PDB file of C-alpha atoms in Angstrom:
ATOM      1  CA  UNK A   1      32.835  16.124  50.909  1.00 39.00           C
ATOM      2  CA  UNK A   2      36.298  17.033  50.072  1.00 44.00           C
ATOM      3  CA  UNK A   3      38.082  15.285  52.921  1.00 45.00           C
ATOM      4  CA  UNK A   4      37.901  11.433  52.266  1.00 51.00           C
ATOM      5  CA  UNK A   5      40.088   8.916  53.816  1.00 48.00           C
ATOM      6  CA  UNK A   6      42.103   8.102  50.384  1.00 48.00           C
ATOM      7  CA  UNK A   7      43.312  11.796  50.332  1.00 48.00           C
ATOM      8  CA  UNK A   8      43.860  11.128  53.867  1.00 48.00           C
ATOM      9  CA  UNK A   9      46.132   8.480  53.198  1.00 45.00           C
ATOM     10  CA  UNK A  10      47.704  10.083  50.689  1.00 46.00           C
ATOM     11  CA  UNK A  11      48.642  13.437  52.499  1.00 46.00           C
ATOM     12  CA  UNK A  12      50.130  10.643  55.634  1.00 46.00           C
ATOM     13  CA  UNK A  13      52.552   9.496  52.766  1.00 45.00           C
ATOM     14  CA  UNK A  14      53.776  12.949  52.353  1.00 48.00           C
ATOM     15  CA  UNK A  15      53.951  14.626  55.856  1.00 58.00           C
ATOM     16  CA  UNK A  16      57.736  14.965  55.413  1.00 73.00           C
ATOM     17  CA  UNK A  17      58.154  18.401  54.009  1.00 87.00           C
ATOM     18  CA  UNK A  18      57.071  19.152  50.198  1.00 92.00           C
ATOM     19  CA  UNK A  19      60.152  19.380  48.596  1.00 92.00           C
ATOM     20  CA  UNK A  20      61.353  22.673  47.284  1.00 94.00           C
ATOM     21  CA  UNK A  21      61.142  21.777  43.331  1.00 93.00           C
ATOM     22  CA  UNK A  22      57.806  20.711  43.652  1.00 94.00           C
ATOM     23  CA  UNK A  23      57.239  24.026  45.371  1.00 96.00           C
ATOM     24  CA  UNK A  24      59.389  25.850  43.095  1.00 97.00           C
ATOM     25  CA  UNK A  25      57.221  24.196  40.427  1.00 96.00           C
ATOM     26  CA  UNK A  26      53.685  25.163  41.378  1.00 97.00           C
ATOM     27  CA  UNK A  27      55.264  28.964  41.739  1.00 98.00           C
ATOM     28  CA  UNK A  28      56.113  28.788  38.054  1.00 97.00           C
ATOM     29  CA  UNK A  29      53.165  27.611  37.268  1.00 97.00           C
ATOM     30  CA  UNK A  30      51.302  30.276  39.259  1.00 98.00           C
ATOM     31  CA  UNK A  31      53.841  32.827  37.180  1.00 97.00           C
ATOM     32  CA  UNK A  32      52.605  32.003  34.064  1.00 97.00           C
ATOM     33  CA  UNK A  33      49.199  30.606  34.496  1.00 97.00           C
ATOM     34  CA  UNK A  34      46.969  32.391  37.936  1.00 97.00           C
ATOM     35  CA  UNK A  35      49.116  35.285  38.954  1.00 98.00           C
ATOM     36  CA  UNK A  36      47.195  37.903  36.491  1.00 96.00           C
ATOM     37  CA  UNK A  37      43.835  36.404  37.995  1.00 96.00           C
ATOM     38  CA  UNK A  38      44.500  36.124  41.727  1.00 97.00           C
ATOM     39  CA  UNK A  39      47.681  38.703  41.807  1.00 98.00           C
ATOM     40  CA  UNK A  40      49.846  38.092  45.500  1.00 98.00           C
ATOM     41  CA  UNK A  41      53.089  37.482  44.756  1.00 98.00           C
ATOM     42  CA  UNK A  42      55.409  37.880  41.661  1.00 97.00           C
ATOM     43  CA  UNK A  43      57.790  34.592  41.200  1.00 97.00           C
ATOM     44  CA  UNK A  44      60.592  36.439  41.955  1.00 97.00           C
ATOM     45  CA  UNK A  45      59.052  37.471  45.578  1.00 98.00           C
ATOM     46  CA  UNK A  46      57.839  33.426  46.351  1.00 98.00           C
ATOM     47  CA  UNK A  47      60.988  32.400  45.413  1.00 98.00           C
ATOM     48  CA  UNK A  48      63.040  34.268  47.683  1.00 98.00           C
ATOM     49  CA  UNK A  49      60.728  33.082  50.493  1.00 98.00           C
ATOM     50  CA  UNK A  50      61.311  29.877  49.312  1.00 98.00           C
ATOM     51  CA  UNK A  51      64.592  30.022  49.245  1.00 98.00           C
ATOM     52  CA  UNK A  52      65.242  32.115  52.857  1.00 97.00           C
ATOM     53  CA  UNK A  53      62.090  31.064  54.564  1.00 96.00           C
ATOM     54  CA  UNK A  54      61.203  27.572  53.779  1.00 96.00           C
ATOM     55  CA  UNK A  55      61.893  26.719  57.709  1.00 94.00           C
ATOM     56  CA  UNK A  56      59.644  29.140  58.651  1.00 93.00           C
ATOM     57  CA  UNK A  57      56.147  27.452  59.262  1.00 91.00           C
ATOM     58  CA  UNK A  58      53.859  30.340  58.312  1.00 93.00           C
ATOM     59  CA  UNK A  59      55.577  30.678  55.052  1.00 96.00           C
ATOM     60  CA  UNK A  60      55.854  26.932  54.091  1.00 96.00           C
ATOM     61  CA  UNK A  61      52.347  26.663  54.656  1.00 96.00           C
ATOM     62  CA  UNK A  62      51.493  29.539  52.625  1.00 97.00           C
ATOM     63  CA  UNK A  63      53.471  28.024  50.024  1.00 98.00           C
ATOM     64  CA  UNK A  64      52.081  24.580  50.127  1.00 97.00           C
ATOM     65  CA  UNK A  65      48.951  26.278  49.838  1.00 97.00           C
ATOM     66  CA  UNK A  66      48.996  28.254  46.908  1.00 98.00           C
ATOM     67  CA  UNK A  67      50.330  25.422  45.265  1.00 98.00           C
ATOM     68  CA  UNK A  68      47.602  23.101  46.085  1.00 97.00           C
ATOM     69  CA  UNK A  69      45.728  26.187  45.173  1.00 97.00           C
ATOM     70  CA  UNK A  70      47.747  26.006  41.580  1.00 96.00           C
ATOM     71  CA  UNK A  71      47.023  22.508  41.005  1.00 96.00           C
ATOM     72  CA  UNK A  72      43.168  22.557  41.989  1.00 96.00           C
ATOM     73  CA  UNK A  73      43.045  25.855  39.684  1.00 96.00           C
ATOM     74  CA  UNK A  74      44.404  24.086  36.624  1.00 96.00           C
ATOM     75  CA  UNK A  75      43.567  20.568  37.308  1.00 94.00           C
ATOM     76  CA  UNK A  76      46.764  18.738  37.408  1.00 93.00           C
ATOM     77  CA  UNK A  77      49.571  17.760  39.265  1.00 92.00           C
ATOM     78  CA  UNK A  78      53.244  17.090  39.560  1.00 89.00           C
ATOM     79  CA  UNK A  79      55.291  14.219  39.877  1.00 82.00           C
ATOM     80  CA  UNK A  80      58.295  14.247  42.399  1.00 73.00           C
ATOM     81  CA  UNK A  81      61.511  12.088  42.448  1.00 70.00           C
ATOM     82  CA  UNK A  82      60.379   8.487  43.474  1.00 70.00           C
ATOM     83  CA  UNK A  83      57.143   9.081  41.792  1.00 73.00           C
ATOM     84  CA  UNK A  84      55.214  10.133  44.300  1.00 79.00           C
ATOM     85  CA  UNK A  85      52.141  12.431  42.563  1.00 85.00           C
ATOM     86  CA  UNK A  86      50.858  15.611  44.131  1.00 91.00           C
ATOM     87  CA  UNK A  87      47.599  16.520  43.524  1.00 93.00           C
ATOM     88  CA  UNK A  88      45.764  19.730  44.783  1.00 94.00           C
ATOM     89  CA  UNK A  89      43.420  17.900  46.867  1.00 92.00           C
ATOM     90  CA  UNK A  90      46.272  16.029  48.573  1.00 93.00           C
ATOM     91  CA  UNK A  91      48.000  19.772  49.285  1.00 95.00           C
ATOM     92  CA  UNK A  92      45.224  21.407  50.413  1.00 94.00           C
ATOM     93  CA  UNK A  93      44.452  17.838  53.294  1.00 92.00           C
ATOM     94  CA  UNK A  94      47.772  18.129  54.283  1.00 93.00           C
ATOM     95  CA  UNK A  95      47.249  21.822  55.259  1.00 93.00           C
ATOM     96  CA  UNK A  96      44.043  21.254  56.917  1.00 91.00           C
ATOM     97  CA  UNK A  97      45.519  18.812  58.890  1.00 90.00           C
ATOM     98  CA  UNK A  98      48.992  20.777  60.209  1.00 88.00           C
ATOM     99  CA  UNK A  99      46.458  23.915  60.905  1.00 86.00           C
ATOM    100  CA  UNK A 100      47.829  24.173  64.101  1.00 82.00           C
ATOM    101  CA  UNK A 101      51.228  24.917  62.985  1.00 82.00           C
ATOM    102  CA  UNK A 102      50.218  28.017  60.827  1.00 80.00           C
ATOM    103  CA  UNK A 103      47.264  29.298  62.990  1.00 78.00           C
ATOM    104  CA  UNK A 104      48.426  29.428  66.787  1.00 70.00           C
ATOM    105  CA  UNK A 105      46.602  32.418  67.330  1.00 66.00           C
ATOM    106  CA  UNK A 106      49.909  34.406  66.888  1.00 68.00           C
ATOM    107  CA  UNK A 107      51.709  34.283  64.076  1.00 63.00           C
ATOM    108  CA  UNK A 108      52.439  36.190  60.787  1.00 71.00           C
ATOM    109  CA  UNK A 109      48.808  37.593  59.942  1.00 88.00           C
ATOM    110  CA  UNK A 110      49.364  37.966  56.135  1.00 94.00           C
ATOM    111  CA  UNK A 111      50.570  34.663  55.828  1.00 95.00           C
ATOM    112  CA  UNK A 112      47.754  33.374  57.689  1.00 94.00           C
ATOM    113  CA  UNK A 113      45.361  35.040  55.566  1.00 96.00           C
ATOM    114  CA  UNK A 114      46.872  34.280  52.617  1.00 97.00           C
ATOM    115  CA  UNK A 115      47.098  30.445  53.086  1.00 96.00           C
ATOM    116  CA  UNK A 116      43.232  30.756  54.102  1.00 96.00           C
ATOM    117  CA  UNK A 117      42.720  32.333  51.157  1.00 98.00           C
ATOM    118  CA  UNK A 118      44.597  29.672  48.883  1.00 98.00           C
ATOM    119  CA  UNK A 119      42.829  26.927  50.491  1.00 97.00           C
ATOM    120  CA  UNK A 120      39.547  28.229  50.390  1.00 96.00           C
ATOM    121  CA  UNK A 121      40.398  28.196  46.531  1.00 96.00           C
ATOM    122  CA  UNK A 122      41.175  24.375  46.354  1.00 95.00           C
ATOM    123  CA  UNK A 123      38.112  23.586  48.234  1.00 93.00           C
ATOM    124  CA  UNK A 124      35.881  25.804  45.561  1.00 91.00           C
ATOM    125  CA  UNK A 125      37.562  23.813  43.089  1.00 88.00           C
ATOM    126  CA  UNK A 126      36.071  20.840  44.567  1.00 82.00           C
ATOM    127  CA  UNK A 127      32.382  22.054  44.491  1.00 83.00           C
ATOM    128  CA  UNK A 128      32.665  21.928  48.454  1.00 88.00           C
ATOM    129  CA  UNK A 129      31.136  25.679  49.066  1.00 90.00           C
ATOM    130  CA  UNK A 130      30.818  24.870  52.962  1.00 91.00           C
ATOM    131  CA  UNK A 131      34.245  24.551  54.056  1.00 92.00           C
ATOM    132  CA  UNK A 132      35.422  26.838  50.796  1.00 94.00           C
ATOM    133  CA  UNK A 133      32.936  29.734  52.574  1.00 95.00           C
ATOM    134  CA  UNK A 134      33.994  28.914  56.119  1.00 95.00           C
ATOM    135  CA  UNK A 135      37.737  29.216  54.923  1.00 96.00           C
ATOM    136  CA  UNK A 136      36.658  31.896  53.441  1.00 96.00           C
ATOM    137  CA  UNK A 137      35.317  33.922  57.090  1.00 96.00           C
ATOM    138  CA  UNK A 138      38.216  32.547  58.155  1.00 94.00           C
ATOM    139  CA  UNK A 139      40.466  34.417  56.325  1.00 96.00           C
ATOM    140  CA  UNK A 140      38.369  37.169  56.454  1.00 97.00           C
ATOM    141  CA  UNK A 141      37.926  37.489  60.701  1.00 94.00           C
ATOM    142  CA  UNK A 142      41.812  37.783  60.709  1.00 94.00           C
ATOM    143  CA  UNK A 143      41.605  40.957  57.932  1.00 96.00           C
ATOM    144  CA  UNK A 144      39.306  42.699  60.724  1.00 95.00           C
ATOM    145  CA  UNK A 145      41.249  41.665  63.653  1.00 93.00           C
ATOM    146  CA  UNK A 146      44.263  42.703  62.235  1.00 93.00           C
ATOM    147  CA  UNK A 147      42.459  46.428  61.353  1.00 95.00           C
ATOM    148  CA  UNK A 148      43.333  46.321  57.713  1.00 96.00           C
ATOM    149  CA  UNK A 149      39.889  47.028  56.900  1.00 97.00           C
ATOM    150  CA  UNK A 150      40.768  50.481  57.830  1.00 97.00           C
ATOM    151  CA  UNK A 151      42.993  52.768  55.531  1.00 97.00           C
ATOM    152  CA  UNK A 152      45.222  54.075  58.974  1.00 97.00           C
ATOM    153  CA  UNK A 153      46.784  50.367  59.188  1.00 96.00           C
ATOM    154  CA  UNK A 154      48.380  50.762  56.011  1.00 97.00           C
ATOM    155  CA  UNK A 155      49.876  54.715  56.786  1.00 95.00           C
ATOM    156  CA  UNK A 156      52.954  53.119  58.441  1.00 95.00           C
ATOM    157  CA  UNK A 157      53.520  50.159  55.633  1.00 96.00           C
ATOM    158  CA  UNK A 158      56.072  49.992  53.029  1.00 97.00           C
ATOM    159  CA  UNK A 159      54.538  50.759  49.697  1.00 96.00           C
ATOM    160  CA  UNK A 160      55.225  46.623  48.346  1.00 96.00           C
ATOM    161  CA  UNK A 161      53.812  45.625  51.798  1.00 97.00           C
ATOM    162  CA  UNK A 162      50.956  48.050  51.306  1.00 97.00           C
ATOM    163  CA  UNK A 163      50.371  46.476  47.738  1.00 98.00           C
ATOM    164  CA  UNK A 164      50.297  42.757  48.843  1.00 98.00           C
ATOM    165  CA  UNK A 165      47.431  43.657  51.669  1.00 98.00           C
ATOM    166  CA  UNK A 166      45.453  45.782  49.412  1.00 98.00           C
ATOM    167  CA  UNK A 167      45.522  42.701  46.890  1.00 98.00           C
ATOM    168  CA  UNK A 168      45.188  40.117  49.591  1.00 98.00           C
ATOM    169  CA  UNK A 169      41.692  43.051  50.742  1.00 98.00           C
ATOM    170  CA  UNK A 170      40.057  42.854  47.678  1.00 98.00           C
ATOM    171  CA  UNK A 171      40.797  39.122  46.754  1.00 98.00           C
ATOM    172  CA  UNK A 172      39.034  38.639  49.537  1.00 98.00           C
ATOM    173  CA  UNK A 173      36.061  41.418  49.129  1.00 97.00           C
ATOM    174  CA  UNK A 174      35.262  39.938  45.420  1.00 96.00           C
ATOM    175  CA  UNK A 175      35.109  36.341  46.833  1.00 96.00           C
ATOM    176  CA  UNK A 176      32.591  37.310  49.723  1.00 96.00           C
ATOM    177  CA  UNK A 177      30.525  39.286  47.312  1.00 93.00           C
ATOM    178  CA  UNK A 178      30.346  36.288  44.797  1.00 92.00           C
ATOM    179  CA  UNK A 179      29.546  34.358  48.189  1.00 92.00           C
ATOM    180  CA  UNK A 180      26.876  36.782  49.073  1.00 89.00           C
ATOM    181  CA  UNK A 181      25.000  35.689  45.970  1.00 85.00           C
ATOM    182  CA  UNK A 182      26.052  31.885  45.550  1.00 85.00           C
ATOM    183  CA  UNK A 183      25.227  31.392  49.930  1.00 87.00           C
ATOM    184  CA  UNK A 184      23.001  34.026  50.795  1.00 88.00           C
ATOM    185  CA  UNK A 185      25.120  35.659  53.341  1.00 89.00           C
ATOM    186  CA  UNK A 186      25.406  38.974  54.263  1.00 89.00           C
ATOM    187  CA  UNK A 187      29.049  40.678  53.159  1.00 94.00           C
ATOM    188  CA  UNK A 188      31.328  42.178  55.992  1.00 95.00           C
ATOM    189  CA  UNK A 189      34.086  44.036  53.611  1.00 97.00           C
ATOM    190  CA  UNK A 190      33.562  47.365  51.763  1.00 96.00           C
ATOM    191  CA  UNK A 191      35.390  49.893  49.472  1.00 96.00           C
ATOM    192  CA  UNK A 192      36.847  51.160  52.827  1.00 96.00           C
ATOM    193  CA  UNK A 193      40.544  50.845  52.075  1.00 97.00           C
ATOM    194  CA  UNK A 194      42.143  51.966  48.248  1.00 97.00           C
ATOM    195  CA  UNK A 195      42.854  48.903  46.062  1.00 97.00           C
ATOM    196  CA  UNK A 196      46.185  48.090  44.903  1.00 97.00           C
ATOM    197  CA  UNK A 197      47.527  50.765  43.005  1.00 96.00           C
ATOM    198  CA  UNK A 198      48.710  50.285  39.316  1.00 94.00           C
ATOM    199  CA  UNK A 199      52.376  48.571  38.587  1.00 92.00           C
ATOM    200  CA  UNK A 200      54.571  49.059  36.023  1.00 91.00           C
ATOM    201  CA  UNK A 201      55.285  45.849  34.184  1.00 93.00           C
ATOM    202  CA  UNK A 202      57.190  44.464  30.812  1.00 94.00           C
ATOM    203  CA  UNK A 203      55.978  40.895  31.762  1.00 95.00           C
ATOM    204  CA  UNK A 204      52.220  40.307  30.622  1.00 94.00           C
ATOM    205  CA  UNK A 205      51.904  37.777  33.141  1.00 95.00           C
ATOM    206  CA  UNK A 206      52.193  40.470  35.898  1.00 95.00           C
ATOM    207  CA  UNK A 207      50.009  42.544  34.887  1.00 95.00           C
ATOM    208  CA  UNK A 208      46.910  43.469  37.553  1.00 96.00           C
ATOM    209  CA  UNK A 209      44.769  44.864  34.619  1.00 94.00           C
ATOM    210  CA  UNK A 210      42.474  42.156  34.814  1.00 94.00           C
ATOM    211  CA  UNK A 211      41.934  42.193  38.650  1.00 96.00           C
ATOM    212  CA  UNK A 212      41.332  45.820  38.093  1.00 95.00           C
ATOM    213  CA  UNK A 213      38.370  45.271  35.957  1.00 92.00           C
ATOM    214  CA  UNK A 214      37.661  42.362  38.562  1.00 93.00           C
ATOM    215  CA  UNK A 215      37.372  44.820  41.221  1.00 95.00           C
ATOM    216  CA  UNK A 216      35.325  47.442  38.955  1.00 91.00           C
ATOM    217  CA  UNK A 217      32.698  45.241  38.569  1.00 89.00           C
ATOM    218  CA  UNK A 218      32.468  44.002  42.395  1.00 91.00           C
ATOM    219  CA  UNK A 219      32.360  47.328  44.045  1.00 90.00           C
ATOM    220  CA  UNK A 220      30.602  49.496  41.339  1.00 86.00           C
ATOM    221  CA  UNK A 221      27.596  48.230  42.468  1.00 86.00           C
ATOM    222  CA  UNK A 222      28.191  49.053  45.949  1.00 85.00           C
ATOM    223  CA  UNK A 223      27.935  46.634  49.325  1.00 90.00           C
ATOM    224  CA  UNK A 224      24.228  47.083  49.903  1.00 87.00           C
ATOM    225  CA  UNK A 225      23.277  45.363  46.215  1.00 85.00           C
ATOM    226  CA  UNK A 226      25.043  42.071  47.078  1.00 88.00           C
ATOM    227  CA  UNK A 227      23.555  42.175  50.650  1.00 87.00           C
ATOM    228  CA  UNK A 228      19.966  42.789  48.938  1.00 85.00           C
ATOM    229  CA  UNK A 229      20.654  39.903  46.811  1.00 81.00           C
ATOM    230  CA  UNK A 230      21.879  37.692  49.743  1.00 82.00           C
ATOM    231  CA  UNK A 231      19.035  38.537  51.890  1.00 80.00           C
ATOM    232  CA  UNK A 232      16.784  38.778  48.577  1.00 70.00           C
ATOM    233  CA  UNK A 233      15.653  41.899  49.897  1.00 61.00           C
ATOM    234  CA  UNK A 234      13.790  44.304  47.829  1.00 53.00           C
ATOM    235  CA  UNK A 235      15.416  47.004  48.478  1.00 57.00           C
ATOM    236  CA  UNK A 236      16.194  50.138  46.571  1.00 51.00           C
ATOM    237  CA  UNK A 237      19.632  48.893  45.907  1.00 54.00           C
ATOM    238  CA  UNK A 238      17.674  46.206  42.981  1.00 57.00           C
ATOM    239  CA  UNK A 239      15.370  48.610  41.731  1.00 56.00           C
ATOM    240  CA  UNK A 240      14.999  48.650  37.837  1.00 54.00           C
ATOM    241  CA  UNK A 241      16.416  52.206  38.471  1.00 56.00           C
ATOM    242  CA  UNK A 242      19.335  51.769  40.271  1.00 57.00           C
ATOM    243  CA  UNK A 243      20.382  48.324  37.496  1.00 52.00           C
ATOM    244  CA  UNK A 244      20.235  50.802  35.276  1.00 52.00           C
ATOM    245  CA  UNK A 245      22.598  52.724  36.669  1.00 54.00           C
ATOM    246  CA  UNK A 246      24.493  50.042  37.745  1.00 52.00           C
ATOM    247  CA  UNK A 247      25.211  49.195  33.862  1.00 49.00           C
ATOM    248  CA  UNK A 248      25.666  52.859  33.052  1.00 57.00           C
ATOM    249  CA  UNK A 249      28.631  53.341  35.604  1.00 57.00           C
ATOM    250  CA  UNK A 250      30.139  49.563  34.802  1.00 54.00           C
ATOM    251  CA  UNK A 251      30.101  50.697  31.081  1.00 58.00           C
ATOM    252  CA  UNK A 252      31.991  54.433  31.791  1.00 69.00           C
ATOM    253  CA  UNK A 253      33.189  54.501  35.280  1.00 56.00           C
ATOM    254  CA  UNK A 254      36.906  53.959  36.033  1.00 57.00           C
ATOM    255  CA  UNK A 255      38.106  52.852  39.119  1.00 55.00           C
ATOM    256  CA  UNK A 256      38.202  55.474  41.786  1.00 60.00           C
ATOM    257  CA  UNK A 257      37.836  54.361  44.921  1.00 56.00           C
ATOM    258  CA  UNK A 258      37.730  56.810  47.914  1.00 54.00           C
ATOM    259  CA  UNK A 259      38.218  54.945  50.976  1.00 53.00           C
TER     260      UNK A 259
END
């Protein structure tokens, strides 16, 4: 169980606010380490709401999250001033247990989703695949409620707001299908949106090519193959055929995505 009562404790010893350099330090490491696997935010972007919007409660949460998401990723932590140690594990309990403050039912969606989806990361870390799944519907109920499952939500959007919710989309789409085969359950998303499109970038650590080829391999073979698998149905979407094909397209097929 990933909740026990010495993380407990130790998130009570910290429920004063994470301080900004340990913040600012998980971003870095996000920079250089997780941004090219799990692309939301560039540095530059999280530390501007760090700096303008730490008061805000939907974005401190998001932050604290994706840094407990940081530190369960690469399985460390960070020391503040007074040497107090901050673990992932002690991040992520702290969230869970100020949920109310960054899920009231009517806040910032994307942040919402985002921290959701940052958490649900810290608890896969922990090999606790109940509560990493249920964050995991979580995040994924307030995509659908919030319509951006449908390619009209985004006609009105900014092109670098469009980018973070087609990232946040199909962050979210690969992790339910690799749910649909670890759980058994039945997927909700699908190719209905475009993904992100490509960004020009010096830094290698920016780069999306990676996620790209991440989302290639989810959606070539379609929703209905990872709901076959999850429901171990024998359906035509597992022939010996259609594998074949599968492997063709994954081998040749670039990623065009008609929503």
């Amino acid at each position: 169980m990933f909740i026990d009562n010495k993380s407990c404790t130790a998130a009570a010893e910290i429920l004063m606010k994470v301080p900004k350099k340990v913040i600012d330090q998980c971003l870095r490491l996000y920079h250089d380490n997780l941004y090219v696997i799990w692309p939301l935010l560039s540095y530059d972007d999280l530390h501007k709401l760090l700096d303008e919007e730490y008061n805000d409660h939907y974005v401190y949460w998001f932050l604290v999250a994706l840094s407990a998401a940081n530190l369960s990723d690469l399985q460390s932590e960070l020391e503040s001033e007074g040497g107090f140690s901050f673990t992932g594990k002690q991040l992520a309990v702290l969230c869970m247990s100020s949920r109310q403050q960054f899920d009231d039912l009517s806040g910032r969606d994307i942040f919402r989703i985002m921290t959701y989806y940052c958490l649900l990361r810290c608890f896969s870390q922990s090999s606790d695949v109940r509560n990493s799944y249920r964050l995991c519907r979580e995040a994924i109920g307030l995509v659908i409620v919030a319509g951006l499952h449908r390619e009209k939500a985004y006609e009105s959007l900014s092109f670098r707001e469009q980018q973070l919710l087609r990232k946040v989309y199909y962050l979210l789409l690969l992790t339910e299908r690799y749910y649909s085969v670890y759980v058994h359950c039945v997927t909700s998303l699908d190719t209905t949106i475009a993904p992100p499109q490509p960004e020009f970038v010096t830094d290698p650590r920016l780069s999306l090519d990676s996620f790209f080829e991440m989302i290639r391999v989810f959606t070539v073979p379609g929703k209905c193959f990872f709901d076959a698998l999850a429901t171990e149905s024998t359906s035509g979407s597992c022939t010996e055929d259609s594998l074949k094909k599968i492997w063709k397209e994954l081998h040749t097929a670039s990623l065009e995505i008609e929503p």
